[in-house]
Amino acid sequence: MALRQGKGGLTGRQKAAIVLVALGSELSAKIFSHLEDEQIEELTMEIATMGKIPTSTRDAVLQEFYHSALAREYMAFGGIDYAKNVLEKALGAQKAMEIISKLTVSLKATPFEFVRQATPEQLLSFLEGEHPQTIALVIAHLEPAKAAVLLSALPQELQTEVALRMAIMEGTNPSVVRDVERELERRMSSAGNQETTSAGGIKSLVDILNNVDRATEKAILERLEEESPAIAEEVSKMLFVFEDIILLDDRAVQLVLRDIDQKDLALALKVASDDVKEKMFKNMSERAATMLREDMEFMGPVRLRNVEEAQQRIVATIRRLEEVGEIVVSRGQGDEIVV
């Protein structure tokens, strides 16, 4: 399934998801660590529902991302004029103006930005009973595709009145906009927001989840289960976790043991199941197994977070070995899982 675009092109969230996929799972996981929970949930859902990305689209988004990042750095260093002059020398006057224009717009607070995350059905339920002028004000700030769906869903007697009010709406007092925005946001927040879902693009999401910390992984999977049980089930089937080591054959375990730090292994096995421990011990020499048991015994109490980080580093090693074709990870009935 290919990436679906509206008439207005890609949304900012779609572009962000494309950049994350292009950067790879490890860098994306690091970026996730700096985002709010809601942002992580939005982006993971976007990645999961993205589908195939044409090479030309990916390259264009990455180029825009790179130029925007440069422009932001220049603006922070010397202001808009400085950034414009530098970009003009590098990219030409027209391209520089396009980038600066987009940035100056995005740096300003956009009214009803939170509304863009809601579905037309949700918006309709919140706008029912509102004055036509209020409905027109909200619809005027939506992207055209979503605005069209919302306008079409209104009762026929209301559609024309709202459309007329939008047509003559040349300017609105900022204080009025803020009041309407604040009230609508309060009502929507109290009821809770839900994200939309479609289908496809699971592997990219799985790659990222295999690199985030356990708490983030758990939170995302729980939200996916609420939003789309089908996608959540597919992600869970593909997701490799530390306990899945028991699915590796002995040769694969031996290759993993060769590439991991023994201190990480001692930490990781601290809370592992007996099956995982036995899988590791039986693929080590008797001397190495004895030393590992002693390390675990004399380690003393450790923070759970440190244990999970050690497990994640071992999982990353398994993923790397799988990617270069040295090992194969399977999950029951001969089905292969790429991690």
Short mmCIF file of C-alpha atoms in Angstrom, two decimals:
data_model
loop_
_atom_site.label_atom_id
_atom_site.label_comp_id
_atom_site.label_asym_id
_atom_site.label_seq_id
_atom_site.Cartn_x
_atom_site.Cartn_y
_atom_site.Cartn_z
CA MET A 1 0.00 0.00 0.00
CA ALA A 2 1.48 3.33 -1.05
CA LEU A 3 1.59 6.46 1.05
CA ARG A 4 -1.69 8.33 0.68
CA GLN A 5 -1.57 12.10 0.26
CA GLY A 6 -4.29 14.66 0.40
CA LYS A 7 -4.77 17.31 -2.26
CA GLY A 8 -2.63 19.64 -0.19
CA GLY A 9 0.31 17.22 -0.15
CA LEU A 10 1.91 15.63 2.89
CA THR A 11 1.01 16.77 6.39
CA GLY A 12 3.71 17.81 8.85
CA ARG A 13 3.18 14.59 10.81
CA GLN A 14 3.58 12.48 7.66
CA LYS A 15 6.82 14.28 6.85
CA ALA A 16 8.10 13.73 10.38
CA ALA A 17 7.27 10.02 10.12
CA ILE A 18 9.12 9.76 6.79
CA VAL A 19 12.19 11.42 8.31
CA LEU A 20 12.14 8.99 11.26
CA VAL A 21 11.91 5.99 8.96
CA ALA A 22 14.73 7.32 6.78
CA LEU A 23 16.97 7.99 9.79
CA GLY A 24 16.69 4.37 10.90
CA SER A 25 15.48 2.70 14.05
CA GLU A 26 18.36 3.58 16.40
CA LEU A 27 18.37 7.33 15.68
CA SER A 28 14.56 7.40 15.69
CA ALA A 29 14.51 5.77 19.12
CA LYS A 30 16.86 8.48 20.42
CA ILE A 31 14.58 11.16 19.01
CA PHE A 32 11.59 9.53 20.69
CA SER A 33 13.33 9.92 24.05
CA HIS A 34 13.05 13.72 23.67
CA LEU A 35 9.36 13.78 22.69
CA GLU A 36 6.19 13.96 24.76
CA ASP A 37 4.09 10.79 25.10
CA GLU A 38 1.34 12.21 22.91
CA GLN A 39 3.82 13.07 20.15
CA ILE A 40 5.30 9.57 20.30
CA GLU A 41 1.85 8.01 20.02
CA GLU A 42 0.94 10.21 17.05
CA LEU A 43 4.16 9.44 15.18
CA THR A 44 4.06 5.70 15.84
CA MET A 45 0.53 5.54 14.51
CA GLU A 46 1.60 7.55 11.45
CA ILE A 47 4.52 5.18 10.82
CA ALA A 48 2.32 2.12 11.31
CA THR A 49 -0.24 3.35 8.78
CA MET A 50 2.17 4.88 6.31
CA GLY A 51 2.65 2.17 3.70
CA LYS A 52 5.32 2.34 1.00
CA ILE A 53 7.18 5.62 0.48
CA PRO A 54 8.23 6.50 -3.08
CA THR A 55 11.94 7.27 -3.30
CA SER A 56 11.25 10.67 -4.84
CA THR A 57 8.91 11.58 -1.96
CA ARG A 58 11.43 10.46 0.67
CA ASP A 59 14.26 12.42 -0.97
CA ALA A 60 12.15 15.57 -1.23
CA VAL A 61 11.10 15.37 2.43
CA LEU A 62 14.68 14.77 3.60
CA GLN A 63 15.91 17.70 1.54
CA GLU A 64 13.23 19.95 3.02
CA PHE A 65 14.09 18.71 6.50
CA TYR A 66 17.80 19.39 5.97
CA HIS A 67 17.26 22.89 4.60
CA SER A 68 14.75 23.75 7.34
CA ALA A 69 17.19 22.57 10.01
CA LEU A 70 19.93 24.74 8.52
CA ALA A 71 17.59 27.70 8.32
CA ARG A 72 16.54 27.32 11.97
CA GLU A 73 20.18 27.21 13.00
CA TYR A 74 20.97 30.33 11.00
CA MET A 75 17.91 32.11 12.42
CA ALA A 76 18.94 31.22 15.96
CA PHE A 77 22.44 32.48 15.29
CA GLY A 78 21.77 35.72 13.45
CA GLY A 79 18.06 36.20 12.89
CA ILE A 80 15.79 35.91 9.84
CA ASP A 81 17.77 38.33 7.65
CA TYR A 82 21.02 36.49 8.32
CA ALA A 83 19.40 33.13 7.53
CA LYS A 84 17.90 34.51 4.33
CA ASN A 85 21.25 35.86 3.12
CA VAL A 86 23.08 32.60 3.81
CA LEU A 87 20.41 30.48 2.15
CA GLU A 88 20.27 32.75 -0.89
CA LYS A 89 23.98 32.22 -1.47
CA ALA A 90 23.61 28.45 -1.14
CA LEU A 91 20.23 27.80 -2.77
CA GLY A 92 19.21 30.90 -4.69
CA ALA A 93 16.75 33.64 -3.82
CA GLN A 94 13.52 31.77 -4.66
CA LYS A 95 14.32 28.60 -2.70
CA ALA A 96 15.61 30.63 0.25
CA MET A 97 12.40 32.64 0.37
CA GLU A 98 10.27 29.48 0.29
CA ILE A 99 12.12 27.99 3.26
CA ILE A 100 12.09 31.18 5.30
CA SER A 101 8.38 31.73 4.60
CA LYS A 102 7.48 28.23 5.78
CA LEU A 103 9.55 28.60 8.92
CA THR A 104 8.19 32.00 9.90
CA VAL A 105 4.66 30.65 9.53
CA SER A 106 5.38 27.48 11.52
CA LEU A 107 7.05 29.44 14.30
CA LYS A 108 3.82 31.32 14.93
CA ALA A 109 1.06 29.71 16.98
CA THR A 110 -1.61 28.37 14.63
CA PRO A 111 -5.17 28.76 15.93
CA PHE A 112 -7.01 25.50 16.54
CA GLU A 113 -3.86 23.43 16.00
CA PHE A 114 -5.17 20.79 18.42
CA VAL A 115 -8.32 20.41 16.31
CA ARG A 116 -6.26 19.06 13.40
CA GLN A 117 -5.61 15.88 15.38
CA ALA A 118 -9.30 15.05 15.77
CA THR A 119 -11.41 13.15 13.27
CA PRO A 120 -14.29 14.91 11.49
CA GLU A 121 -16.71 12.70 13.43
CA GLN A 122 -15.24 13.85 16.74
CA LEU A 123 -15.35 17.49 15.70
CA LEU A 124 -18.92 17.16 14.56
CA SER A 125 -19.97 15.84 17.96
CA PHE A 126 -18.32 18.79 19.71
CA LEU A 127 -19.68 21.42 17.31
CA GLU A 128 -23.28 20.23 17.39
CA GLY A 129 -25.49 22.97 18.78
CA GLU A 130 -22.80 25.66 18.34
CA HIS A 131 -23.59 28.96 16.61
CA PRO A 132 -22.99 28.85 12.82
CA GLN A 133 -20.34 31.56 13.19
CA THR A 134 -18.40 29.38 15.65
CA ILE A 135 -18.61 26.37 13.35
CA ALA A 136 -17.48 28.50 10.40
CA LEU A 137 -14.52 29.80 12.42
CA VAL A 138 -13.35 26.29 13.28
CA ILE A 139 -13.83 24.89 9.77
CA ALA A 140 -11.92 27.83 8.30
CA HIS A 141 -8.83 26.73 10.24
CA LEU A 142 -8.91 23.09 9.09
CA GLU A 143 -7.07 21.58 6.16
CA PRO A 144 -9.37 21.57 3.10
CA ALA A 145 -9.92 17.79 2.99
CA LYS A 146 -11.03 17.56 6.63
CA ALA A 147 -13.03 20.78 6.36
CA ALA A 148 -14.91 19.35 3.37
CA VAL A 149 -15.84 16.17 5.27
CA LEU A 150 -17.02 18.17 8.27
CA LEU A 151 -19.04 20.63 6.19
CA SER A 152 -20.69 17.78 4.29
CA ALA A 153 -21.68 16.11 7.56
CA LEU A 154 -23.59 19.14 8.81
CA PRO A 155 -27.39 19.24 8.43
CA GLN A 156 -28.34 20.69 5.05
CA GLU A 157 -30.01 23.75 6.54
CA LEU A 158 -26.79 24.53 8.40
CA GLN A 159 -24.36 23.85 5.55
CA THR A 160 -25.34 26.91 3.52
CA GLU A 161 -25.34 29.26 6.49
CA VAL A 162 -21.89 28.09 7.61
CA ALA A 163 -20.56 28.31 4.05
CA LEU A 164 -21.84 31.87 3.68
CA ARG A 165 -20.29 32.93 6.96
CA MET A 166 -16.97 31.44 5.88
CA ALA A 167 -17.17 33.29 2.57
CA ILE A 168 -17.56 36.69 4.23
CA MET A 169 -15.10 35.95 7.05
CA GLU A 170 -12.25 38.29 6.17
CA GLY A 171 -10.86 38.70 9.66
CA THR A 172 -11.72 37.79 13.22
CA ASN A 173 -10.72 39.51 16.45
CA PRO A 174 -7.80 37.49 17.91
CA SER A 175 -9.37 37.57 21.37
CA VAL A 176 -12.55 35.99 19.99
CA VAL A 177 -10.50 33.29 18.26
CA ARG A 178 -8.62 32.56 21.49
CA ASP A 179 -11.86 32.35 23.51
CA VAL A 180 -13.47 29.89 21.08
CA GLU A 181 -10.24 27.90 20.82
CA ARG A 182 -9.84 27.70 24.61
CA GLU A 183 -13.41 26.53 25.19
CA LEU A 184 -13.32 23.90 22.45
CA GLU A 185 -9.95 22.59 23.63
CA ARG A 186 -11.26 22.35 27.20
CA ARG A 187 -14.26 20.32 26.11
CA MET A 188 -12.25 18.02 23.89
CA SER A 189 -9.59 17.47 26.55
CA SER A 190 -12.18 16.52 29.14
CA ALA A 191 -13.66 13.94 26.79
CA GLY A 192 -10.26 12.65 25.64
CA ASN A 193 -8.77 12.55 22.18
CA GLN A 194 -8.49 9.51 19.97
CA GLU A 195 -6.25 9.03 16.99
CA THR A 196 -7.27 7.71 13.58
CA THR A 197 -5.86 4.56 12.01
CA SER A 198 -5.65 2.92 8.60
CA ALA A 199 -3.34 0.05 7.56
CA GLY A 200 0.20 -0.95 6.56
CA GLY A 201 3.80 0.11 7.37
CA ILE A 202 4.28 -2.16 10.36
CA LYS A 203 7.95 -3.09 9.95
CA SER A 204 9.26 0.47 10.34
CA LEU A 205 7.34 0.87 13.59
CA VAL A 206 8.63 -2.48 14.88
CA ASP A 207 12.22 -1.46 14.11
CA ILE A 208 11.83 1.65 16.23
CA LEU A 209 10.03 -0.09 19.08
CA ASN A 210 12.85 -2.61 19.29
CA ASN A 211 15.14 0.30 20.20
CA VAL A 212 13.09 2.30 22.67
CA ASP A 213 13.04 1.64 26.41
CA ARG A 214 10.59 -0.89 27.82
CA ALA A 215 8.32 1.73 29.41
CA THR A 216 7.86 3.56 26.11
CA GLU A 217 7.35 0.30 24.25
CA LYS A 218 4.67 -0.81 26.70
CA ALA A 219 2.85 2.53 26.58
CA ILE A 220 2.78 2.55 22.79
CA LEU A 221 1.56 -1.03 22.53
CA GLU A 222 -1.21 -0.32 25.04
CA ARG A 223 -2.33 2.71 23.05
CA LEU A 224 -2.17 0.74 19.81
CA GLU A 225 -4.32 -1.96 21.40
CA GLU A 226 -6.93 0.68 22.23
CA GLU A 227 -6.83 2.38 18.84
CA SER A 228 -6.41 -0.59 16.51
CA PRO A 229 -6.28 -4.13 17.95
CA ALA A 230 -5.45 -5.54 14.49
CA ILE A 231 -2.34 -3.35 14.13
CA ALA A 232 -1.38 -3.99 17.75
CA GLU A 233 -1.57 -7.74 17.20
CA GLU A 234 0.56 -7.53 14.05
CA VAL A 235 3.17 -5.37 15.79
CA SER A 236 3.29 -7.70 18.79
CA LYS A 237 3.85 -10.71 16.56
CA MET A 238 6.84 -9.04 14.92
CA LEU A 239 8.29 -7.42 18.00
CA PHE A 240 11.40 -9.12 19.36
CA VAL A 241 11.93 -8.90 23.12
CA PHE A 242 14.67 -10.27 25.32
CA GLU A 243 12.65 -13.31 26.40
CA ASP A 244 12.38 -14.33 22.73
CA ILE A 245 15.99 -15.49 22.95
CA ILE A 246 14.58 -18.95 23.63
CA LEU A 247 13.42 -18.95 19.99
CA LEU A 248 17.02 -18.80 18.72
CA ASP A 249 18.80 -22.00 17.76
CA ASP A 250 21.99 -22.92 19.62
CA ARG A 251 24.29 -21.68 16.88
CA ALA A 252 22.58 -18.27 16.90
CA VAL A 253 22.89 -18.03 20.69
CA GLN A 254 26.60 -18.80 20.44
CA LEU A 255 27.06 -16.04 17.87
CA VAL A 256 25.18 -13.61 20.12
CA LEU A 257 27.30 -14.58 23.14
CA ARG A 258 30.40 -13.88 21.09
CA ASP A 259 29.30 -10.30 20.39
CA ILE A 260 27.85 -9.10 23.70
CA ASP A 261 29.45 -7.70 26.84
CA GLN A 262 29.48 -10.26 29.68
CA LYS A 263 28.57 -7.55 32.19
CA ASP A 264 25.47 -6.80 30.11
CA LEU A 265 24.62 -10.51 30.05
CA ALA A 266 24.90 -10.83 33.83
CA LEU A 267 22.65 -7.79 34.28
CA ALA A 268 20.16 -8.91 31.64
CA LEU A 269 19.75 -12.39 33.16
CA LYS A 270 19.11 -10.95 36.62
CA VAL A 271 15.33 -11.02 36.10
CA ALA A 272 15.16 -13.36 33.09
CA SER A 273 13.11 -16.53 33.08
CA ASP A 274 14.71 -19.86 33.89
CA ASP A 275 14.25 -20.91 30.26
CA VAL A 276 16.30 -17.96 29.01
CA LYS A 277 19.01 -18.54 31.59
CA GLU A 278 19.22 -22.24 30.67
CA LYS A 279 19.39 -21.33 26.98
CA MET A 280 22.40 -19.13 27.64
CA PHE A 281 24.20 -21.42 30.07
CA LYS A 282 24.00 -24.50 27.84
CA ASN A 283 25.66 -22.62 24.98
CA MET A 284 28.63 -21.54 27.09
CA SER A 285 31.64 -23.47 28.26
CA GLU A 286 31.37 -24.88 31.77
CA ARG A 287 33.97 -22.41 33.00
CA ALA A 288 32.23 -19.42 31.40
CA ALA A 289 28.85 -20.50 32.80
CA THR A 290 30.33 -20.83 36.30
CA MET A 291 31.87 -17.37 36.09
CA LEU A 292 28.59 -15.91 34.88
CA ARG A 293 26.65 -17.48 37.74
CA GLU A 294 29.20 -16.07 40.21
CA ASP A 295 28.93 -12.61 38.65
CA MET A 296 25.14 -12.72 39.02
CA GLU A 297 25.33 -14.00 42.59
CA PHE A 298 27.77 -11.34 43.80
CA MET A 299 26.19 -8.51 41.83
CA GLY A 300 23.76 -7.61 44.59
CA PRO A 301 20.62 -5.48 44.08
CA VAL A 302 20.47 -3.60 40.78
CA ARG A 303 18.09 -1.04 39.33
CA LEU A 304 15.44 -2.52 37.05
CA ARG A 305 16.14 0.25 34.56
CA ASN A 306 19.78 -0.89 34.28
CA VAL A 307 18.65 -4.46 33.70
CA GLU A 308 16.24 -3.39 30.93
CA GLU A 309 18.91 -1.25 29.28
CA ALA A 310 21.29 -4.23 29.25
CA GLN A 311 18.56 -6.39 27.72
CA GLN A 312 17.94 -3.75 25.05
CA ARG A 313 21.64 -3.72 24.12
CA ILE A 314 21.58 -7.50 23.70
CA VAL A 315 18.39 -7.26 21.61
CA ALA A 316 20.14 -4.64 19.45
CA THR A 317 23.01 -7.08 18.89
CA ILE A 318 20.55 -9.80 17.86
CA ARG A 319 18.87 -7.40 15.44
CA ARG A 320 22.22 -6.45 13.92
CA LEU A 321 23.22 -10.10 13.44
CA GLU A 322 19.84 -10.80 11.84
CA GLU A 323 20.17 -7.83 9.49
CA VAL A 324 23.56 -9.00 8.19
CA GLY A 325 22.25 -12.53 7.74
CA GLU A 326 24.30 -14.28 10.40
CA ILE A 327 21.27 -15.52 12.35
CA VAL A 328 17.58 -16.12 11.72
CA VAL A 329 14.94 -15.49 14.35
CA SER A 330 11.74 -17.51 14.06
CA ARG A 331 8.49 -17.39 16.02
CA GLY A 332 6.65 -20.69 16.10
CA GLN A 333 5.46 -22.85 13.21
CA GLY A 334 8.47 -21.85 11.14
CA ASP A 335 7.38 -18.24 10.66
CA GLU A 336 10.32 -15.88 10.47
CA ILE A 337 10.47 -12.54 12.23
CA VAL A 338 12.82 -9.84 11.06
CA VAL A 339 14.28 -7.87 13.97
#
